[in-house]
């Protein structure tokens, strides 16, 4: 557990240094037409998707030599592994990607490519606990993770002691639109029945309104029955059942592109590699597995990353 947090903190420091370097270079280059080294690619919304507004957080960014491309739409529903950050206080009180102050004792999350800010529903598939929160930061930049949450969120979802959990992350599109249509997103009041309202009086910072502070001992006993944490919005959809662990390599446009890769991965990992056909711009996903334990999946993930597939991650299918 401590090693996970320490690794995240070290990378967090690196992330800050890289951000400052990129912003400084771009600032010097504005008069000459902008930062030429930053890719201009941004995926476009397709029919049936809800487009997110273009903001500073929509720009591609680079961490440790890897480029990340924030998606242009709100639709997102994925299962994978979540971790948490803030345990060592290194990020506590610092600005998030949206400029809000990070408070490890409040509910929030970080994602590498979701539009910021947005509202997401996170379900711990191991305990059934569920929470709705604001995603307002970038990360995690540890291989095989799809979401970083604050320490408080990890407590409420029941995995603070363990450090990681299998989760389902699903964006709430209407709520995300409402959040971004407000001139001051912090003024959205958390209520279960009526729609979000605007307050005229001064407000506490960040997540205090989106998700009220709960008692510290609310989930002191982790063996208790699954609990659904309700914030601003109701949901009746049950959590997904736990499924097999896979190492996801990436997505490709043509099935022909995957054939040589599948053989290489099978020889490398001594495990089954397959191409999964889905709808989308890149419909062929390449995955290795399934694996029965997180330790086994992590071992294969390390092999795949060392072989040059730095974007590989662990998913649940």
Tab-separated table of C-alpha atoms in Angstrom:
chain	number	residue	atom	x	y	z
A	1	UNK	CA	0.000	0.000	0.000
A	2	UNK	CA	2.710	2.515	0.991
A	3	UNK	CA	4.793	1.640	-2.058
A	4	UNK	CA	1.824	2.387	-4.318
A	5	UNK	CA	1.289	5.800	-2.747
A	6	UNK	CA	5.012	6.610	-2.817
A	7	UNK	CA	5.218	5.665	-6.502
A	8	UNK	CA	2.219	7.876	-7.264
A	9	UNK	CA	3.756	10.764	-5.360
A	10	UNK	CA	7.028	10.505	-7.227
A	11	UNK	CA	5.183	10.543	-10.516
A	12	UNK	CA	3.043	13.426	-9.308
A	13	UNK	CA	6.151	15.534	-8.778
A	14	UNK	CA	7.330	14.605	-12.258
A	15	UNK	CA	3.949	15.538	-13.692
A	16	UNK	CA	4.132	18.995	-12.123
A	17	UNK	CA	7.620	19.602	-13.519
A	18	UNK	CA	6.539	18.559	-16.995
A	19	UNK	CA	3.456	20.766	-16.849
A	20	UNK	CA	5.507	23.804	-15.891
A	21	UNK	CA	7.993	23.123	-18.683
A	22	UNK	CA	5.294	22.741	-21.328
A	23	UNK	CA	3.391	25.843	-20.194
A	24	UNK	CA	6.593	27.892	-20.130
A	25	UNK	CA	7.601	26.847	-23.636
A	26	UNK	CA	4.133	27.472	-25.012
A	27	UNK	CA	4.014	30.885	-23.368
A	28	UNK	CA	7.252	31.918	-25.086
A	29	UNK	CA	5.938	30.639	-28.422
A	30	UNK	CA	2.505	32.298	-28.451
A	31	UNK	CA	3.755	35.300	-30.377
A	32	UNK	CA	5.201	32.982	-33.025
A	33	UNK	CA	2.028	30.992	-33.516
A	34	UNK	CA	1.797	28.699	-30.508
A	35	UNK	CA	3.631	25.686	-29.140
A	36	UNK	CA	4.581	23.764	-32.260
A	37	UNK	CA	5.516	20.538	-30.487
A	38	UNK	CA	2.009	19.887	-29.122
A	39	UNK	CA	-0.157	17.689	-31.391
A	40	UNK	CA	-3.378	19.308	-32.545
A	41	UNK	CA	-5.290	16.019	-32.829
A	42	UNK	CA	-8.602	15.838	-31.011
A	43	UNK	CA	-11.163	13.135	-31.682
A	44	UNK	CA	-14.466	14.445	-32.995
A	45	UNK	CA	-17.923	13.721	-31.653
A	46	UNK	CA	-19.899	11.254	-33.732
A	47	UNK	CA	-23.635	10.784	-34.066
A	48	UNK	CA	-25.216	9.927	-30.729
A	49	UNK	CA	-22.427	11.390	-28.586
A	50	UNK	CA	-22.709	14.458	-26.378
A	51	UNK	CA	-19.913	16.891	-27.197
A	52	UNK	CA	-17.973	18.493	-24.372
A	53	UNK	CA	-16.933	22.161	-24.533
A	54	UNK	CA	-13.381	22.839	-25.687
A	55	UNK	CA	-11.286	24.074	-22.760
A	56	UNK	CA	-7.643	24.316	-21.783
A	57	UNK	CA	-7.941	20.824	-20.283
A	58	UNK	CA	-9.042	19.514	-23.712
A	59	UNK	CA	-5.548	19.884	-25.183
A	60	UNK	CA	-3.307	16.834	-25.657
A	61	UNK	CA	-0.536	16.582	-23.062
A	62	UNK	CA	2.608	14.537	-22.570
A	63	UNK	CA	3.730	12.642	-19.473
A	64	UNK	CA	6.989	10.660	-19.461
A	65	UNK	CA	7.097	10.574	-23.246
A	66	UNK	CA	3.483	9.406	-23.682
A	67	UNK	CA	0.869	11.648	-25.301
A	68	UNK	CA	-2.676	11.633	-23.917
A	69	UNK	CA	-5.650	12.868	-25.960
A	70	UNK	CA	-8.680	14.000	-23.915
A	71	UNK	CA	-11.917	12.793	-25.464
A	72	UNK	CA	-14.306	15.327	-26.969
A	73	UNK	CA	-17.512	13.758	-25.639
A	74	UNK	CA	-18.921	12.820	-22.246
A	75	UNK	CA	-19.974	9.225	-22.947
A	76	UNK	CA	-17.756	6.799	-21.011
A	77	UNK	CA	-18.393	3.440	-19.339
A	78	UNK	CA	-15.452	1.232	-18.427
A	79	UNK	CA	-14.336	-1.283	-15.856
A	80	UNK	CA	-10.791	-1.500	-14.562
A	81	UNK	CA	-8.564	-0.797	-11.571
A	82	UNK	CA	-8.738	2.341	-9.420
A	83	UNK	CA	-6.148	3.598	-6.945
A	84	UNK	CA	-6.069	6.654	-4.700
A	85	UNK	CA	-3.718	9.563	-4.161
A	86	UNK	CA	-3.178	12.109	-1.421
A	87	UNK	CA	-2.175	9.685	1.333
A	88	UNK	CA	1.208	11.338	1.827
A	89	UNK	CA	-0.133	14.907	1.707
A	90	UNK	CA	2.088	15.819	-1.274
A	91	UNK	CA	-0.895	16.859	-3.417
A	92	UNK	CA	-3.082	18.147	-0.582
A	93	UNK	CA	-3.930	21.812	-1.128
A	94	UNK	CA	-2.411	22.002	-4.597
A	95	UNK	CA	-4.321	23.027	-7.742
A	96	UNK	CA	-5.990	20.331	-9.818
A	97	UNK	CA	-6.070	20.392	-13.626
A	98	UNK	CA	-9.213	22.549	-13.472
A	99	UNK	CA	-7.642	24.989	-11.008
A	100	UNK	CA	-9.636	23.843	-7.978
A	101	UNK	CA	-7.847	23.083	-4.731
A	102	UNK	CA	-7.280	19.369	-4.136
A	103	UNK	CA	-8.468	18.212	-0.718
A	104	UNK	CA	-7.694	14.582	0.059
A	105	UNK	CA	-10.451	14.637	2.700
A	106	UNK	CA	-13.153	15.490	0.151
A	107	UNK	CA	-14.660	13.440	-2.682
A	108	UNK	CA	-13.023	13.844	-6.108
A	109	UNK	CA	-11.240	11.868	-8.828
A	110	UNK	CA	-8.664	12.087	-11.615
A	111	UNK	CA	-8.831	10.558	-15.096
A	112	UNK	CA	-6.370	10.702	-17.983
A	113	UNK	CA	-8.754	11.599	-20.824
A	114	UNK	CA	-12.278	12.426	-19.612
A	115	UNK	CA	-13.536	15.985	-20.284
A	116	UNK	CA	-12.918	18.146	-17.220
A	117	UNK	CA	-14.843	18.744	-15.128
A	118	UNK	CA	-17.496	16.047	-15.342
A	119	UNK	CA	-19.668	13.960	-13.035
A	120	UNK	CA	-19.058	10.216	-12.832
A	121	UNK	CA	-20.533	7.278	-10.978
A	122	UNK	CA	-17.912	4.930	-9.510
A	123	UNK	CA	-18.849	1.444	-8.305
A	124	UNK	CA	-16.521	-0.802	-6.316
A	125	UNK	CA	-17.243	-4.158	-7.950
A	126	UNK	CA	-15.709	-6.010	-4.999
A	127	UNK	CA	-17.993	-4.504	-2.341
A	128	UNK	CA	-20.926	-3.023	-4.261
A	129	UNK	CA	-20.356	0.433	-2.786
A	130	UNK	CA	-21.156	3.240	-5.186
A	131	UNK	CA	-20.507	6.979	-5.254
A	132	UNK	CA	-21.099	9.940	-7.556
A	133	UNK	CA	-18.332	12.528	-7.758
A	134	UNK	CA	-16.669	15.273	-9.745
A	135	UNK	CA	-13.681	14.383	-11.938
A	136	UNK	CA	-11.450	17.462	-11.979
A	137	UNK	CA	-7.851	16.295	-12.336
A	138	UNK	CA	-5.550	14.250	-14.588
A	139	UNK	CA	-4.125	10.834	-13.715
A	140	UNK	CA	-3.339	8.144	-12.747
A	141	UNK	CA	-0.008	7.809	-14.548
A	142	UNK	CA	0.717	4.324	-13.229
A	143	UNK	CA	0.362	1.495	-15.718
A	144	UNK	CA	-2.843	-0.510	-15.524
A	145	UNK	CA	-4.974	2.052	-13.654
A	146	UNK	CA	-8.019	3.826	-15.092
A	147	UNK	CA	-8.914	6.136	-12.178
A	148	UNK	CA	-7.316	7.904	-9.222
A	149	UNK	CA	-9.580	9.001	-6.382
A	150	UNK	CA	-9.017	11.072	-3.262
A	151	UNK	CA	-8.310	9.346	0.041
A	152	UNK	CA	-11.813	10.198	1.255
A	153	UNK	CA	-13.344	8.562	-1.816
A	154	UNK	CA	-11.260	5.435	-1.219
A	155	UNK	CA	-12.548	5.330	2.358
A	156	UNK	CA	-16.169	5.602	1.234
A	157	UNK	CA	-15.725	2.964	-1.458
A	158	UNK	CA	-13.989	0.686	1.040
A	159	UNK	CA	-10.507	0.222	-0.423
A	160	UNK	CA	-8.284	2.665	1.482
A	161	UNK	CA	-6.450	-0.141	3.302
A	162	UNK	CA	-6.100	-2.309	0.194
A	163	UNK	CA	-4.971	0.576	-2.023
A	164	UNK	CA	-6.665	-0.536	-5.249
A	165	UNK	CA	-10.042	-1.914	-6.295
A	166	UNK	CA	-11.875	-3.247	-9.327
A	167	UNK	CA	-14.307	-0.511	-10.302
A	168	UNK	CA	-16.804	0.521	-12.910
A	169	UNK	CA	-16.572	4.173	-13.997
A	170	UNK	CA	-19.585	5.633	-15.814
A	171	UNK	CA	-20.046	9.291	-16.707
A	172	UNK	CA	-23.390	10.921	-15.951
A	173	UNK	CA	-23.990	12.961	-19.088
A	174	UNK	CA	-26.930	15.219	-18.057
A	175	UNK	CA	-25.235	16.046	-14.765
A	176	UNK	CA	-21.939	16.806	-16.531
A	177	UNK	CA	-23.709	19.117	-18.969
A	178	UNK	CA	-25.432	20.927	-16.112
A	179	UNK	CA	-22.116	21.317	-14.316
A	180	UNK	CA	-20.413	22.881	-17.339
A	181	UNK	CA	-23.328	25.105	-18.328
A	182	UNK	CA	-23.147	26.875	-14.971
A	183	UNK	CA	-21.041	30.013	-14.860
A	184	UNK	CA	-19.701	28.905	-11.474
A	185	UNK	CA	-19.850	25.077	-11.202
A	186	UNK	CA	-19.219	25.145	-7.440
A	187	UNK	CA	-22.667	26.614	-6.806
A	188	UNK	CA	-24.548	23.434	-7.742
A	189	UNK	CA	-26.415	22.267	-4.648
A	190	UNK	CA	-26.481	18.549	-3.815
A	191	UNK	CA	-30.061	17.306	-3.515
A	192	UNK	CA	-31.721	14.001	-4.296
A	193	UNK	CA	-35.123	15.036	-5.631
A	194	UNK	CA	-35.249	18.556	-7.167
A	195	UNK	CA	-32.892	19.586	-10.001
A	196	UNK	CA	-29.644	21.436	-9.214
A	197	UNK	CA	-30.198	24.969	-7.933
A	198	UNK	CA	-28.088	28.118	-7.852
A	199	UNK	CA	-27.199	29.731	-4.559
A	200	UNK	CA	-26.584	33.455	-4.184
A	201	UNK	CA	-24.578	33.314	-0.959
A	202	UNK	CA	-20.842	32.474	-0.720
A	203	UNK	CA	-20.116	28.786	-0.932
A	204	UNK	CA	-17.558	26.374	0.489
A	205	UNK	CA	-14.886	25.179	-1.982
A	206	UNK	CA	-15.090	22.391	-4.529
A	207	UNK	CA	-16.838	19.156	-3.594
A	208	UNK	CA	-18.550	20.230	-0.379
A	209	UNK	CA	-21.751	20.937	-2.298
A	210	UNK	CA	-21.489	18.208	-4.867
A	211	UNK	CA	-20.964	15.642	-2.155
A	212	UNK	CA	-21.654	16.433	1.506
A	213	UNK	CA	-18.989	15.481	4.040
A	214	UNK	CA	-19.807	12.200	5.795
A	215	UNK	CA	-18.693	10.955	9.230
A	216	UNK	CA	-15.182	9.465	9.305
A	217	UNK	CA	-16.423	6.212	10.866
A	218	UNK	CA	-19.231	5.657	8.370
A	219	UNK	CA	-17.509	2.638	6.826
A	220	UNK	CA	-15.183	1.684	9.637
A	221	UNK	CA	-16.068	-2.008	9.281
A	222	UNK	CA	-15.163	-3.119	5.769
A	223	UNK	CA	-16.934	-6.448	6.133
A	224	UNK	CA	-20.373	-4.857	6.380
A	225	UNK	CA	-22.980	-5.394	3.671
A	226	UNK	CA	-22.539	-3.396	0.441
A	227	UNK	CA	-23.687	0.208	0.714
A	228	UNK	CA	-24.652	2.609	-2.065
A	229	UNK	CA	-23.485	6.155	-1.351
A	230	UNK	CA	-25.968	8.667	-2.784
A	231	UNK	CA	-24.988	12.230	-3.600
A	232	UNK	CA	-26.761	14.567	-6.005
A	233	UNK	CA	-28.452	11.980	-8.150
A	234	UNK	CA	-30.338	8.712	-7.857
A	235	UNK	CA	-29.465	5.522	-9.721
A	236	UNK	CA	-31.250	2.191	-9.819
A	237	UNK	CA	-28.747	0.344	-11.995
A	238	UNK	CA	-27.091	-2.543	-10.075
A	239	UNK	CA	-23.303	-2.894	-10.080
A	240	UNK	CA	-21.690	-5.154	-12.636
A	241	UNK	CA	-20.620	-8.610	-11.463
A	242	UNK	CA	-16.939	-9.301	-11.139
A	243	UNK	CA	-15.468	-10.706	-14.364
A	244	UNK	CA	-12.161	-11.862	-15.787
A	245	UNK	CA	-9.009	-9.749	-15.672
A	246	UNK	CA	-7.365	-8.906	-19.007
A	247	UNK	CA	-4.386	-6.876	-20.144
A	248	UNK	CA	-5.635	-4.436	-22.775
A	249	UNK	CA	-2.987	-3.544	-25.381
A	250	UNK	CA	-4.897	-1.038	-27.485
A	251	UNK	CA	-7.413	-0.592	-30.306
A	252	UNK	CA	-6.877	-0.816	-34.059
A	253	UNK	CA	-8.858	0.219	-37.134
A	254	UNK	CA	-8.326	-2.947	-39.195
A	255	UNK	CA	-8.320	-6.585	-38.115
A	256	UNK	CA	-5.289	-7.199	-40.350
A	257	UNK	CA	-3.263	-4.887	-38.110
A	258	UNK	CA	-3.776	-7.211	-35.143
A	259	UNK	CA	-2.681	-10.571	-36.608
A	260	UNK	CA	1.094	-10.289	-36.152
A	261	UNK	CA	0.611	-8.582	-32.798
A	262	UNK	CA	-1.584	-11.405	-31.494
A	263	UNK	CA	1.065	-14.007	-32.306
A	264	UNK	CA	3.822	-11.898	-30.750
A	265	UNK	CA	1.834	-11.409	-27.560
A	266	UNK	CA	0.938	-15.090	-27.271
A	267	UNK	CA	4.600	-16.077	-27.636
A	268	UNK	CA	5.705	-13.405	-25.172
A	269	UNK	CA	3.205	-14.006	-22.392
A	270	UNK	CA	2.416	-17.716	-22.937
A	271	UNK	CA	-1.216	-16.668	-22.592
A	272	UNK	CA	-4.121	-16.343	-24.976
A	273	UNK	CA	-4.199	-13.104	-26.984
A	274	UNK	CA	-7.296	-12.197	-28.947
A	275	UNK	CA	-8.867	-9.426	-30.986
A	276	UNK	CA	-12.275	-8.244	-29.799
A	277	UNK	CA	-14.575	-6.520	-32.275
A	278	UNK	CA	-16.480	-3.501	-30.993
A	279	UNK	CA	-18.284	-0.584	-32.583
A	280	UNK	CA	-16.327	2.635	-32.885
A	281	UNK	CA	-13.606	4.463	-34.774
A	282	UNK	CA	-11.063	1.800	-33.791
A	283	UNK	CA	-13.223	-1.318	-33.500
A	284	UNK	CA	-10.601	-4.022	-32.856
A	285	UNK	CA	-9.318	-4.238	-29.283
A	286	UNK	CA	-6.362	-6.517	-28.517
A	287	UNK	CA	-6.332	-8.180	-25.098
A	288	UNK	CA	-4.396	-10.910	-23.302
A	289	UNK	CA	-6.109	-13.146	-20.757
A	290	UNK	CA	-8.203	-13.859	-18.828
A	291	UNK	CA	-6.294	-14.065	-15.552
A	292	UNK	CA	-7.647	-15.271	-12.243
A	293	UNK	CA	-5.707	-12.915	-9.964
A	294	UNK	CA	-4.440	-9.352	-9.924
A	295	UNK	CA	-0.895	-10.577	-9.281
A	296	UNK	CA	-0.933	-12.665	-12.453
A	297	UNK	CA	-2.410	-9.809	-14.489
A	298	UNK	CA	0.208	-7.381	-13.148
A	299	UNK	CA	3.002	-9.786	-14.077
A	300	UNK	CA	1.769	-10.012	-17.671
A	301	UNK	CA	1.225	-6.243	-17.770
A	302	UNK	CA	4.890	-5.696	-16.868
A	303	UNK	CA	5.993	-8.051	-19.656
A	304	UNK	CA	3.823	-6.276	-22.213
A	305	UNK	CA	5.001	-2.794	-21.182
A	306	UNK	CA	8.649	-3.872	-21.249
A	307	UNK	CA	8.050	-5.152	-24.786
A	308	UNK	CA	7.175	-1.628	-25.893
A	309	UNK	CA	3.419	-1.362	-25.329
A	310	UNK	CA	3.467	1.515	-22.857
A	311	UNK	CA	-0.270	2.218	-23.074
A	312	UNK	CA	-1.285	-1.270	-21.881
A	313	UNK	CA	-3.567	-1.475	-18.850
A	314	UNK	CA	-5.605	-3.952	-16.823
A	315	UNK	CA	-9.337	-4.124	-17.569
A	316	UNK	CA	-12.226	-6.277	-16.414
A	317	UNK	CA	-14.341	-7.915	-19.078
